[in-house]
CSV table of C-alpha atoms and ligand atoms in Angstrom, one decimal:
chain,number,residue,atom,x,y,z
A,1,UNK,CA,7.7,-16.3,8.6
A,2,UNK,CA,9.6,-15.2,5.9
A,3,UNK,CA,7.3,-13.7,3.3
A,4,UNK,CA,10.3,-12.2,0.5
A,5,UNK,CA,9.8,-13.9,-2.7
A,6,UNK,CA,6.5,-15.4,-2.1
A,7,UNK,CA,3.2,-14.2,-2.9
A,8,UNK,CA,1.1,-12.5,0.2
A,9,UNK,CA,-2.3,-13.0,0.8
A,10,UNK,CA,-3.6,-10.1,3.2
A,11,UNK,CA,-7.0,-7.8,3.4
A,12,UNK,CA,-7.2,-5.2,1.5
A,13,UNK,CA,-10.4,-2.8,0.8
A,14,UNK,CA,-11.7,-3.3,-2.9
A,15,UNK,CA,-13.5,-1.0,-4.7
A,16,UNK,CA,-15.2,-3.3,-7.4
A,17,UNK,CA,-17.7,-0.6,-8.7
A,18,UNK,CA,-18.1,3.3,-8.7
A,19,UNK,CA,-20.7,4.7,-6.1
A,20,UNK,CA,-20.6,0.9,-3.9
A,21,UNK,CA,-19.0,0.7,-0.3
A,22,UNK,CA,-15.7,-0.7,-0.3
A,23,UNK,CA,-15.7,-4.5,0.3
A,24,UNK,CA,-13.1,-6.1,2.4
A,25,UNK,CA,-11.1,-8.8,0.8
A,26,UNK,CA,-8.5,-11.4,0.5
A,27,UNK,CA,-6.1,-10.5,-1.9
A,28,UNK,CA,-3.1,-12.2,-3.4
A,29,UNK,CA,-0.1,-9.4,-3.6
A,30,UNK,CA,2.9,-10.9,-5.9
A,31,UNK,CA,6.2,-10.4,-4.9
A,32,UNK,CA,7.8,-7.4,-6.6
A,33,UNK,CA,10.0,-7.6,-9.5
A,34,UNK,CA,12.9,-5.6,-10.7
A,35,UNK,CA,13.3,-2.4,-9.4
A,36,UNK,CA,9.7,-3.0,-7.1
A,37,UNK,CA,9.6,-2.9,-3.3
A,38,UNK,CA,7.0,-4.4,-1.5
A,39,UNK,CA,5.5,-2.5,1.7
A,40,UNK,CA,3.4,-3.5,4.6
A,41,UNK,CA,1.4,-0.3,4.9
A,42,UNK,CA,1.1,0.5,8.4
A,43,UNK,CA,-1.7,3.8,8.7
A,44,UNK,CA,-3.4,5.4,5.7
A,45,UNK,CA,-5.1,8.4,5.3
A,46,UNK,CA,-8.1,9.2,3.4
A,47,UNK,CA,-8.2,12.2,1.2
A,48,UNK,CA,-11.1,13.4,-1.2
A,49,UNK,CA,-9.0,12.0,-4.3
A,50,UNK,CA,-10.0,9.1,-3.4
A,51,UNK,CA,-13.9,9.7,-2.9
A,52,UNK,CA,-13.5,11.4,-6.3
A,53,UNK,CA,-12.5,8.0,-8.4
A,54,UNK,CA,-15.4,6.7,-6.4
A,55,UNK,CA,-18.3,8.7,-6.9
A,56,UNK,CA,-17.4,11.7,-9.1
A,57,UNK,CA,-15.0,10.6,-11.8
A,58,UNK,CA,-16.0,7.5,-12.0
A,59,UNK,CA,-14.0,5.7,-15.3
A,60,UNK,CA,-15.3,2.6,-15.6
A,61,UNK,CA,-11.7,1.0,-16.7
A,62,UNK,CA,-10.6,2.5,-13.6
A,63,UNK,CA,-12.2,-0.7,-11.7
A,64,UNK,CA,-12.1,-2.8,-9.7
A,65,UNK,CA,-9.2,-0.9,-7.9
A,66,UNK,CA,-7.4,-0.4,-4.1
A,67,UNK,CA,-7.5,3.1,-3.2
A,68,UNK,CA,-5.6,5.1,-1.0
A,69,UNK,CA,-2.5,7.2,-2.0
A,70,UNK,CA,-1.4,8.6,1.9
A,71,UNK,CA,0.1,6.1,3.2
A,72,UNK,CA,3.3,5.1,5.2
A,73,UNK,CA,4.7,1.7,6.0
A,74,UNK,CA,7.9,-0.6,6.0
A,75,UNK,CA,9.4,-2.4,3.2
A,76,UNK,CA,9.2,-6.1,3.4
A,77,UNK,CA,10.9,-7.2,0.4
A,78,UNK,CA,12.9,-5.6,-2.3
A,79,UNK,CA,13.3,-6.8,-6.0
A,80,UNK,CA,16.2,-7.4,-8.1
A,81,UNK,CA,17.9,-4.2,-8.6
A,82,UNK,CA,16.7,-2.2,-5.5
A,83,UNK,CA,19.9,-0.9,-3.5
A,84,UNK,CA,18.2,1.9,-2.1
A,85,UNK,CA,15.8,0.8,-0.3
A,86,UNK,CA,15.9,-2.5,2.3
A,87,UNK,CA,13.8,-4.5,4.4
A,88,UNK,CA,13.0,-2.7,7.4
A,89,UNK,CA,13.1,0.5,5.8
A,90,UNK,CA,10.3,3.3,7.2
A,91,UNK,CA,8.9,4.6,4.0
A,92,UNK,CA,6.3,7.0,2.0
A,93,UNK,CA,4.1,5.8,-0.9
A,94,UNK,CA,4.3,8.3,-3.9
A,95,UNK,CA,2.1,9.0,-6.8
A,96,UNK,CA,4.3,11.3,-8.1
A,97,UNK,CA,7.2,9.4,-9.0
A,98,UNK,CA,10.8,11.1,-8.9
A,99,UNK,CA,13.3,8.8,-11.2
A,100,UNK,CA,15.9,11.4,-11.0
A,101,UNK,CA,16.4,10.8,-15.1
A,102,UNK,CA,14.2,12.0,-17.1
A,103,UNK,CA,14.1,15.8,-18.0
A,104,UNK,CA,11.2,16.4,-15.8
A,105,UNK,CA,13.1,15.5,-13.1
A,106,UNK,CA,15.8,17.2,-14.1
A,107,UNK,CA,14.4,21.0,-14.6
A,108,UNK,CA,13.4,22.7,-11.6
A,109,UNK,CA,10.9,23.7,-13.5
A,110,UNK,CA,8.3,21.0,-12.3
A,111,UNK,CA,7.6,18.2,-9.7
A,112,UNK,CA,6.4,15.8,-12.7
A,113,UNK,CA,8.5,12.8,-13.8
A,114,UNK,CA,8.1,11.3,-17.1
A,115,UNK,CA,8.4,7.6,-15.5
A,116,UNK,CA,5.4,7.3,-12.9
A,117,UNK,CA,1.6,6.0,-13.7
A,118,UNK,CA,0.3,9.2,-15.0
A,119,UNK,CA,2.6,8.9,-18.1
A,120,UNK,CA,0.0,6.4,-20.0
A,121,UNK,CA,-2.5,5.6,-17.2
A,122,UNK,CA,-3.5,9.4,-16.1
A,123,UNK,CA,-7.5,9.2,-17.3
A,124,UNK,CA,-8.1,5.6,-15.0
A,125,UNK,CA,-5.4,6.9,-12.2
A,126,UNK,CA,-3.8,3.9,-11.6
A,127,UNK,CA,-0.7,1.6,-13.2
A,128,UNK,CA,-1.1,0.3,-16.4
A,129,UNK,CA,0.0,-3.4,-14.4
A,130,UNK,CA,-0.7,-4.1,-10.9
A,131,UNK,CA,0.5,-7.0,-8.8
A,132,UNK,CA,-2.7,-7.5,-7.1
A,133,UNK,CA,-5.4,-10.4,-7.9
A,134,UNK,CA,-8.3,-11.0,-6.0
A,135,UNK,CA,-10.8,-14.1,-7.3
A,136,UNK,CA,-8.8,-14.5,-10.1
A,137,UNK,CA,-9.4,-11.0,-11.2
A,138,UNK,CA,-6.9,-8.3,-11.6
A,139,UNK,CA,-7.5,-5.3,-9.3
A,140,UNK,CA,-5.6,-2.0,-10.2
A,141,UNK,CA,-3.6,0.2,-8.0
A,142,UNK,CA,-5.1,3.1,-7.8
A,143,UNK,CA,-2.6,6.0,-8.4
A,144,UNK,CA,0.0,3.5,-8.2
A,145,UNK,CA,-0.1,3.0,-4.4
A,146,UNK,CA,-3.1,1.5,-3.2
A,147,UNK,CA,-2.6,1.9,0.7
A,148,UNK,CA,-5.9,0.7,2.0
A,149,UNK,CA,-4.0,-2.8,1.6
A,150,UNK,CA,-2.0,-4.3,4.2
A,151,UNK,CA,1.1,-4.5,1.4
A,152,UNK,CA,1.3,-3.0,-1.6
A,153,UNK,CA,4.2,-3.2,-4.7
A,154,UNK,CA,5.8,-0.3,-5.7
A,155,UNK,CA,8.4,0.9,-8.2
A,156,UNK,CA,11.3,2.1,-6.3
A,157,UNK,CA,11.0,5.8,-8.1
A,158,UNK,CA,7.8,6.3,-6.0
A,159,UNK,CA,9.1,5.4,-2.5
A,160,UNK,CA,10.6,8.1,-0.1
A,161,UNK,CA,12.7,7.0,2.8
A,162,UNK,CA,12.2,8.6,5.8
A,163,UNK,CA,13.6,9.3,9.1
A,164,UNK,CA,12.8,5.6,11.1
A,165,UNK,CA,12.1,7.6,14.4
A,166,UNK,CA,8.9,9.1,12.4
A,167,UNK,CA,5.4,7.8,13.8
A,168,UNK,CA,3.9,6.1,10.8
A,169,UNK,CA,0.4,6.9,12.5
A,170,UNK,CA,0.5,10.9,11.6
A,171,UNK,CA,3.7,11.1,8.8
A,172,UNK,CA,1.4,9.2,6.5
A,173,UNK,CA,-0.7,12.6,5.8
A,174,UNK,CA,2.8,14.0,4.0
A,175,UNK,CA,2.2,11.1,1.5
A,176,UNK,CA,-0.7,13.6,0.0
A,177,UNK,CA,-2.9,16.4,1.9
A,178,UNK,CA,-0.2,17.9,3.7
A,179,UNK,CA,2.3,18.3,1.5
A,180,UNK,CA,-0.4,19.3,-1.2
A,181,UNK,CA,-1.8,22.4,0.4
A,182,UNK,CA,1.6,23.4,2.3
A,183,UNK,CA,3.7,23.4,-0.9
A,184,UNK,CA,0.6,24.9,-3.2
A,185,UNK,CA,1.4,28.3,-1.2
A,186,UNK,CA,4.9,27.9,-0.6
A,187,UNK,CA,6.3,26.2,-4.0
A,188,UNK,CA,3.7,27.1,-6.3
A,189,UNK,CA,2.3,30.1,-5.2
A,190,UNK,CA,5.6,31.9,-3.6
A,191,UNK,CA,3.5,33.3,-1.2
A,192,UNK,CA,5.6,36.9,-0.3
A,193,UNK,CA,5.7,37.9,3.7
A,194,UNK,CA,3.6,40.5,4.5
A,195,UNK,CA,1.0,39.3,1.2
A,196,UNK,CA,-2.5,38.9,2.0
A,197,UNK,CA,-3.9,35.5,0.7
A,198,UNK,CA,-7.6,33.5,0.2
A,199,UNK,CA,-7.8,29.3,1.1
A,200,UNK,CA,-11.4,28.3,-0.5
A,201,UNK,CA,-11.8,24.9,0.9
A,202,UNK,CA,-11.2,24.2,4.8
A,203,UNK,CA,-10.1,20.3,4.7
A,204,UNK,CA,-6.7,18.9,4.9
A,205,UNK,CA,-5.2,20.9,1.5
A,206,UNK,CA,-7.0,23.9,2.4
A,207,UNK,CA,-5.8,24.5,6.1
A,208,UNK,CA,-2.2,22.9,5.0
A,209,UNK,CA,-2.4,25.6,2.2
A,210,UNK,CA,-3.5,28.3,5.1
A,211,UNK,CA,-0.1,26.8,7.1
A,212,UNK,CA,2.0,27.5,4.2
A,213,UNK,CA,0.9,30.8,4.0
A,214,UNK,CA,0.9,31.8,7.7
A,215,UNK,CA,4.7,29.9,7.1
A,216,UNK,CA,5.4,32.0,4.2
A,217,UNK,CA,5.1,35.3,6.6
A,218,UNK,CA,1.5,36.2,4.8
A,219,UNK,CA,-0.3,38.9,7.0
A,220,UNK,CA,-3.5,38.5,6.0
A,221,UNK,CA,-5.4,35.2,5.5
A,222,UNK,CA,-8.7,34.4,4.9
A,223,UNK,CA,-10.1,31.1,4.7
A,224,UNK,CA,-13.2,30.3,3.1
A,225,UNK,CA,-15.7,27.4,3.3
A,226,UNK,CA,-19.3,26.7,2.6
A,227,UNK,CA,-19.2,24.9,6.3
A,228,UNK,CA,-18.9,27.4,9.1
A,229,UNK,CA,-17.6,24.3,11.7
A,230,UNK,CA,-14.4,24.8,9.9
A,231,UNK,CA,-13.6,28.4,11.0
A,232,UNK,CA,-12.0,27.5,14.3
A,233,UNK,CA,-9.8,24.6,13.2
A,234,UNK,CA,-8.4,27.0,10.5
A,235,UNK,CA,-7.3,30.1,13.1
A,236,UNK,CA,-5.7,27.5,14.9
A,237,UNK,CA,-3.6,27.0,11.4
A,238,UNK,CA,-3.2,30.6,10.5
A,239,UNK,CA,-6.4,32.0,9.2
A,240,UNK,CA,-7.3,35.6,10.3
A,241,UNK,CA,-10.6,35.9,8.7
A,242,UNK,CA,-13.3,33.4,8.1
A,243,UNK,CA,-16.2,33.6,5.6
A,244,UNK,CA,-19.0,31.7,4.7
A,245,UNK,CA,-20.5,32.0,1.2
A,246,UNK,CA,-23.6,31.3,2.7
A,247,UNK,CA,-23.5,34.1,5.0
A,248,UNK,CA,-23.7,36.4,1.9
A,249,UNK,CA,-25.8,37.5,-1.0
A,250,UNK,CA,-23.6,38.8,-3.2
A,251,UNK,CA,-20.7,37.1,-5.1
A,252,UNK,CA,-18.1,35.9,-2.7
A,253,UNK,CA,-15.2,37.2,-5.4
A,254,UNK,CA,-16.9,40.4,-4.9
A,255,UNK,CA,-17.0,40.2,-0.7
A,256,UNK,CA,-13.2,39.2,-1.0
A,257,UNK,CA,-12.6,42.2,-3.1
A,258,UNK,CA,-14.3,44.7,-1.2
A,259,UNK,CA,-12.7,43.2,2.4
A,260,UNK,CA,-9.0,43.8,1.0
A,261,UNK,CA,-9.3,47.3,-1.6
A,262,UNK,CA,-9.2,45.6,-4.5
A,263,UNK,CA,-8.7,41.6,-4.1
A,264,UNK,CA,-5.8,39.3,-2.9
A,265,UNK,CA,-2.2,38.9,-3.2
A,266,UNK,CA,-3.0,35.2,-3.9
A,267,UNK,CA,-5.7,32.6,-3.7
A,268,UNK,CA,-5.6,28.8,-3.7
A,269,UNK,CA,-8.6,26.8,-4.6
A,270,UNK,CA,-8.6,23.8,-2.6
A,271,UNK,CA,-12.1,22.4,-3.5
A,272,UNK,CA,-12.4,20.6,-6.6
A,273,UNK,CA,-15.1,22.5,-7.9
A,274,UNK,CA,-15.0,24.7,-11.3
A,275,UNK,CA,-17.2,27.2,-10.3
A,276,UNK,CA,-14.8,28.1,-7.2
A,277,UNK,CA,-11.8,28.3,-9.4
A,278,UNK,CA,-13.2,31.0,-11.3
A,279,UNK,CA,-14.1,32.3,-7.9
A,280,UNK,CA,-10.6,32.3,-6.6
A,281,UNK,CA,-9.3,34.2,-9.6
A,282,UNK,CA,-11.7,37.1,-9.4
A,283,UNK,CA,-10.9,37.1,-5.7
A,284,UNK,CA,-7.3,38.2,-6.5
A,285,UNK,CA,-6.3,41.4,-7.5
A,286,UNK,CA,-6.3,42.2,-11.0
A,287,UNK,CA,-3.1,43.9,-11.4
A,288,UNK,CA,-0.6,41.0,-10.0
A,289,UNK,CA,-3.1,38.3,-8.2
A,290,UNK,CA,-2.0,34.9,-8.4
A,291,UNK,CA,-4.4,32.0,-7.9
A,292,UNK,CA,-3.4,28.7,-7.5
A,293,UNK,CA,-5.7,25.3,-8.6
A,294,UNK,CA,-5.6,22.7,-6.2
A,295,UNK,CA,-8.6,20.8,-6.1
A,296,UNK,CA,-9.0,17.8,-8.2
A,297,UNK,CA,-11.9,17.8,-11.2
A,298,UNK,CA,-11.6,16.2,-14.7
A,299,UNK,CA,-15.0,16.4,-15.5
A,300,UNK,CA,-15.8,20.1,-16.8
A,301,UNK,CA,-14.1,22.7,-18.3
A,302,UNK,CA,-12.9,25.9,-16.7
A,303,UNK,CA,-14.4,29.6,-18.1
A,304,UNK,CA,-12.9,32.9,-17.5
A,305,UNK,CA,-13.4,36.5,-19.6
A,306,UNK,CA,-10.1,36.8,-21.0
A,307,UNK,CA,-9.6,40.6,-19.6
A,308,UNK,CA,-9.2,38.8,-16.1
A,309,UNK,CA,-6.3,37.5,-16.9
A,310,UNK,CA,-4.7,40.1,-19.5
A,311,UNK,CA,-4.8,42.7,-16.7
A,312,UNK,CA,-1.9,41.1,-15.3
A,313,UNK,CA,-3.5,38.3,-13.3
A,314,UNK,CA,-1.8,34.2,-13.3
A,315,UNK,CA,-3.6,31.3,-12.8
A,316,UNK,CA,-1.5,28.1,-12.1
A,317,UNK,CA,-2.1,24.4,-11.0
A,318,UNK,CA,-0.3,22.7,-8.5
A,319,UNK,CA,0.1,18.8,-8.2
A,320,UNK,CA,1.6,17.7,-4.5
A,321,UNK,CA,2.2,21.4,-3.6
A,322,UNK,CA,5.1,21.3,-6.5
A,323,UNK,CA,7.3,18.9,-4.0
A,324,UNK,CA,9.8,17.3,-6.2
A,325,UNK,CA,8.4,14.1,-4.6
A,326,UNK,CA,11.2,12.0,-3.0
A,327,UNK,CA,13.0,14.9,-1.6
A,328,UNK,CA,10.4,17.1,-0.6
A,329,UNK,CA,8.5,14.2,1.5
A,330,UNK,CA,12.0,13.4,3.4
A,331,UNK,CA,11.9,17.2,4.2
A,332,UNK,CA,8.9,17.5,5.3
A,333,UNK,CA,9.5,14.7,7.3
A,334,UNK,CA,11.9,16.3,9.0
A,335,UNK,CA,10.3,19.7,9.4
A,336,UNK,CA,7.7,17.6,11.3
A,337,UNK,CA,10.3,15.6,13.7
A,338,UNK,CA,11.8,19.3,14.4
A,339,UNK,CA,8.7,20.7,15.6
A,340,UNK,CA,8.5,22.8,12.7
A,341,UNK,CA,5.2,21.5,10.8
A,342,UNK,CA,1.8,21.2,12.5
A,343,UNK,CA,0.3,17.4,11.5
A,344,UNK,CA,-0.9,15.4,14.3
A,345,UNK,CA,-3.7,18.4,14.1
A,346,UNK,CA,-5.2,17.2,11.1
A,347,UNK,CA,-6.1,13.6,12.8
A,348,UNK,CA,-9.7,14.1,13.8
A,349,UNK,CA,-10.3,10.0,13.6
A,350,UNK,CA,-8.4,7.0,13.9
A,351,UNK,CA,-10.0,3.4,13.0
A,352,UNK,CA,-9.0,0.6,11.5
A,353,UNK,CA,-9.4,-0.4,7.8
A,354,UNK,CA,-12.3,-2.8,8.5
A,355,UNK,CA,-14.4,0.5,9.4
A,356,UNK,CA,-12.7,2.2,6.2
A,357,UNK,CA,-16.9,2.5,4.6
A,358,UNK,CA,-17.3,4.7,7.6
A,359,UNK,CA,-14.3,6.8,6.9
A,360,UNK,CA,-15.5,7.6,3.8
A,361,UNK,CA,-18.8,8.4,5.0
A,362,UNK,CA,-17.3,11.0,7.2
A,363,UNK,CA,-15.9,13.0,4.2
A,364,UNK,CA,-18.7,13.0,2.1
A,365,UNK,CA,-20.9,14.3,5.2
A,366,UNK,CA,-18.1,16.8,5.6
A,367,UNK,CA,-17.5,15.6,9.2
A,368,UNK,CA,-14.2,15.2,9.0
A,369,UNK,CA,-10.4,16.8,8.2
A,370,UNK,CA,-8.4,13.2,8.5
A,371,UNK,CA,-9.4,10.1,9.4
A,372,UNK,CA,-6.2,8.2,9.7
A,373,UNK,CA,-7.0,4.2,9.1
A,374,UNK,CA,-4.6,1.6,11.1
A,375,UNK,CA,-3.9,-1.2,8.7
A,376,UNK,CA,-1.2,-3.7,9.5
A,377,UNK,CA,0.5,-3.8,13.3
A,378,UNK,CA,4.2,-2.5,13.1
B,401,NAD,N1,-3.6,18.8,-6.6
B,401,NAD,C1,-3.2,17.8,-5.9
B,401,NAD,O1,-2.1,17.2,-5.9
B,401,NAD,C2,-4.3,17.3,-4.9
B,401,NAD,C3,-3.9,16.4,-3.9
B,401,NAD,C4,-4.8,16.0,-2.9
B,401,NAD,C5,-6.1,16.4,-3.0
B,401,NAD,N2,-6.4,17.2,-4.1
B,401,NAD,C6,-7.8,17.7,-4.1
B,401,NAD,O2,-8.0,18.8,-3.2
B,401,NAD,C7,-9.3,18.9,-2.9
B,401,NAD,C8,-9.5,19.0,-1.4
B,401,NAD,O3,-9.1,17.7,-0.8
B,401,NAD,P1,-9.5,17.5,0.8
B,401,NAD,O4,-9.0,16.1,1.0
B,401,NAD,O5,-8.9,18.6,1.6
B,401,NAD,O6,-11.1,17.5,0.7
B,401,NAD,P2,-12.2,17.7,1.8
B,401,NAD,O7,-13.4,17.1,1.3
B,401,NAD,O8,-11.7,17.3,3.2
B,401,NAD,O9,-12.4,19.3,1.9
B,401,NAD,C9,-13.1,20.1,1.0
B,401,NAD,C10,-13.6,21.3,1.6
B,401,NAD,O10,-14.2,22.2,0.7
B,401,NAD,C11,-15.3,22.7,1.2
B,401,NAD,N3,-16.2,23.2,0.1
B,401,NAD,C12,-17.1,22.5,-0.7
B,401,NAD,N4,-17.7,23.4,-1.5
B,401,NAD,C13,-17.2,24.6,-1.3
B,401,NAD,C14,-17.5,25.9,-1.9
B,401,NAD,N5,-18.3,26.0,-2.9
B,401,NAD,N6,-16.8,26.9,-1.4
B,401,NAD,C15,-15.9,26.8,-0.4
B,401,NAD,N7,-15.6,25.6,0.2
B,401,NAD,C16,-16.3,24.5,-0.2
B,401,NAD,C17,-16.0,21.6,2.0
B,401,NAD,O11,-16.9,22.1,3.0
B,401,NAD,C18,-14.7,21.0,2.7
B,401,NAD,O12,-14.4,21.7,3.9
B,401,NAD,C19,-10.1,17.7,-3.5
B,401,NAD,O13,-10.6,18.2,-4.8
B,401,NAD,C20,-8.9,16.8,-3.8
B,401,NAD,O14,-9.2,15.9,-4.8
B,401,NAD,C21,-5.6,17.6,-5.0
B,402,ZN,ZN1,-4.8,13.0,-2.0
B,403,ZN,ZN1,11.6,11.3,-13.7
């Protein structure tokens, strides 16, 4: 049946309130408009983003929403105006959006473009329209991408194309954790071969930050977590040393610094948590450590004595790993189709979207890396 032009009604998973399961629904998705493609998402991850709108940040204009922002699918109608992109086409949700126009786009300074969501809608983390309606109510897309839909509308500046040969299934984690954690160390960090670096956090961004480190030619890499279950999974991604927190009863900055005479080339926080971004600092050396924010909070403020940083230290954030995102998801694509770029070893569960209450359950108990959710058939 030819759908282009009409409305869809599919399932989606709505979040109507903070801190309630997700509740399966029909939902009306309209057809997209100029310079809008409409995609039938095929597999979705889940990443802690969106378990944070959920239960930590909480906005309450940021409801009811779809989540999901790692997701892959095929385009199923285009909009006046759309010549890149085609019906047919493989392609990659974005919530970084890459117009190619605007001067954020143009510097290689940054990975930001002045054009996508965040621009006016960055404190509710979705699109200031959507072109979803369930019970006559509008529901937002949640960091513009809402992929724990069976279709979803997208501006054409947020959509990467990507090779057709790529199974959807696994590429669908470059659409957020992968590309997060690798890039973090590799385009934001410029982690230096023979460096010794610190991961705190062992989920998808952490051990794809410990990748691009091992990738980056670091000798020395130690990955950190509060759960010791994680320890295997990131050797087999790089790490050379493990620690616990738990396992000690001093500071961990202090544990770091005493294992590696003096502190770390680099560190990457890859929790969310304020406290262990002050941690990751004072884990890298004073003289020329670089530490890296990855993990998502926009509740508290950050604190650090001054005199850690004037000795010579640099703290930086990192959104999607720094990947200019259009570009840098095509090429990680491809990195992944030439055997170059471990993802299939994230996937720890598959399910389908119906069972996507379970899913989340798995990543608050910490049972997890990726659960990778089947959502329409191909
Ligand atoms: N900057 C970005 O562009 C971006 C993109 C994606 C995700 N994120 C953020 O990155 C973070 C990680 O996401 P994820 O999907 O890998 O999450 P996850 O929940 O799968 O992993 C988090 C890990 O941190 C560990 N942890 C918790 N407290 C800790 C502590 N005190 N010390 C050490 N480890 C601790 C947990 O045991 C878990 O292994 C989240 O905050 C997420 O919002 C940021
Ligand atoms: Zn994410
Ligand atoms: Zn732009």
């Amino acid at each position: 049946m030819d759908t282009a032009g009409k409305v869809i009604k599919c399932k989606a998973a709505v979040a109507w309130e903070p801190n309630k399961p997700l509740v399966i629904e029909d939902i009306e998705v309209a057809p997209p408009q100029a310079n809008e493609v409409r995609i039938k998402i095929v597999a979705t991850g889940v990443c802690h983003t969106d378990l944070y709108h959920l239960f930590e940040g909480m906005h309450k204009d940021g409801f009811p929403a779809v989540l999901g922002h790692e997701g892959a699918g095929i385009v199923e109608s285009v909009g006046p105006g759309v010549s890149e992109f085609q019906p047919g086409d493989r392609v990659i949700p974005l919530f970084i959006s890459q117009c190619r126009e605007c001067r954020f786009c143009k510097s290689p300074k940054t990975n930001q473009c002045e054009k996508g969501w965040a621009a006016d809608h960055y404190d509710v983390m979705a699109l200031a329209d959507s072109r979803f309606t369930c019970k006559g109510k509008k529901v937002l897309q949640f960091m513009g991408t809402s992929t724990f839909s069976e279709y979803t509308v997208m501006n054409q500046i947020a959509v990467a194309k990507i090779d057709p040969a790529a199974p959807l299934d696994k590429v669908c984690l470059l659409g957020c954790g992968v590309c997060t954690g690798f890039g973090a160390a590799v385009n934001t960090a410029k982690v230096e071969p023979g460096s010794t670096c610190a991961v705190f956090g062992l989920g998808a961004v952490g051990l794809a930050a410990v990748m691009g480190c091992k990738d980056a030619g670091a000798k020395r890499i130690i990955a950190v977590d509060i759960n010791s279950e994680k320890a295997e999974k990131a050797k087999a991604f790089g790490a050379t040393d493990f620690v616990n927190p738990k396992d000690h009863n001093k500071p961990i900055n202090q544990v770091l610094v005493e294992m590696t005479n003096g502190g770390v080339d680099y560190s990457l926080e890859c929790v969310g948590k304020v406290e262990v971004m002050r941690t990751a600092l004072e884990s890298c050396m004073e003289a020329w450590g670089v530490s890296v924010i990855v993990g998502w909070t926009d509740m508290h403020d950050i604190a650090i004595r001054p005199g850690h940083l004037i000795c010579g230290r640099t703290w930086k954030g990192s959104m999607f790993g720094g990947f200019k995102s259009k570009d840098g998801v095509a090429q990680m694509v491809k990195a992944y189709m030439d055997k170059k770029l471990m993802v299939d070893e994230f996937i720890t569960h598959n399910m389908t979207l119906d069972q996507i209450n379970n899913a989340i359950d798995l990543m608050k108990d910490c049972k997890c890396i990726r659960t990778v959710m089947s959502v329409s058939p191909q």
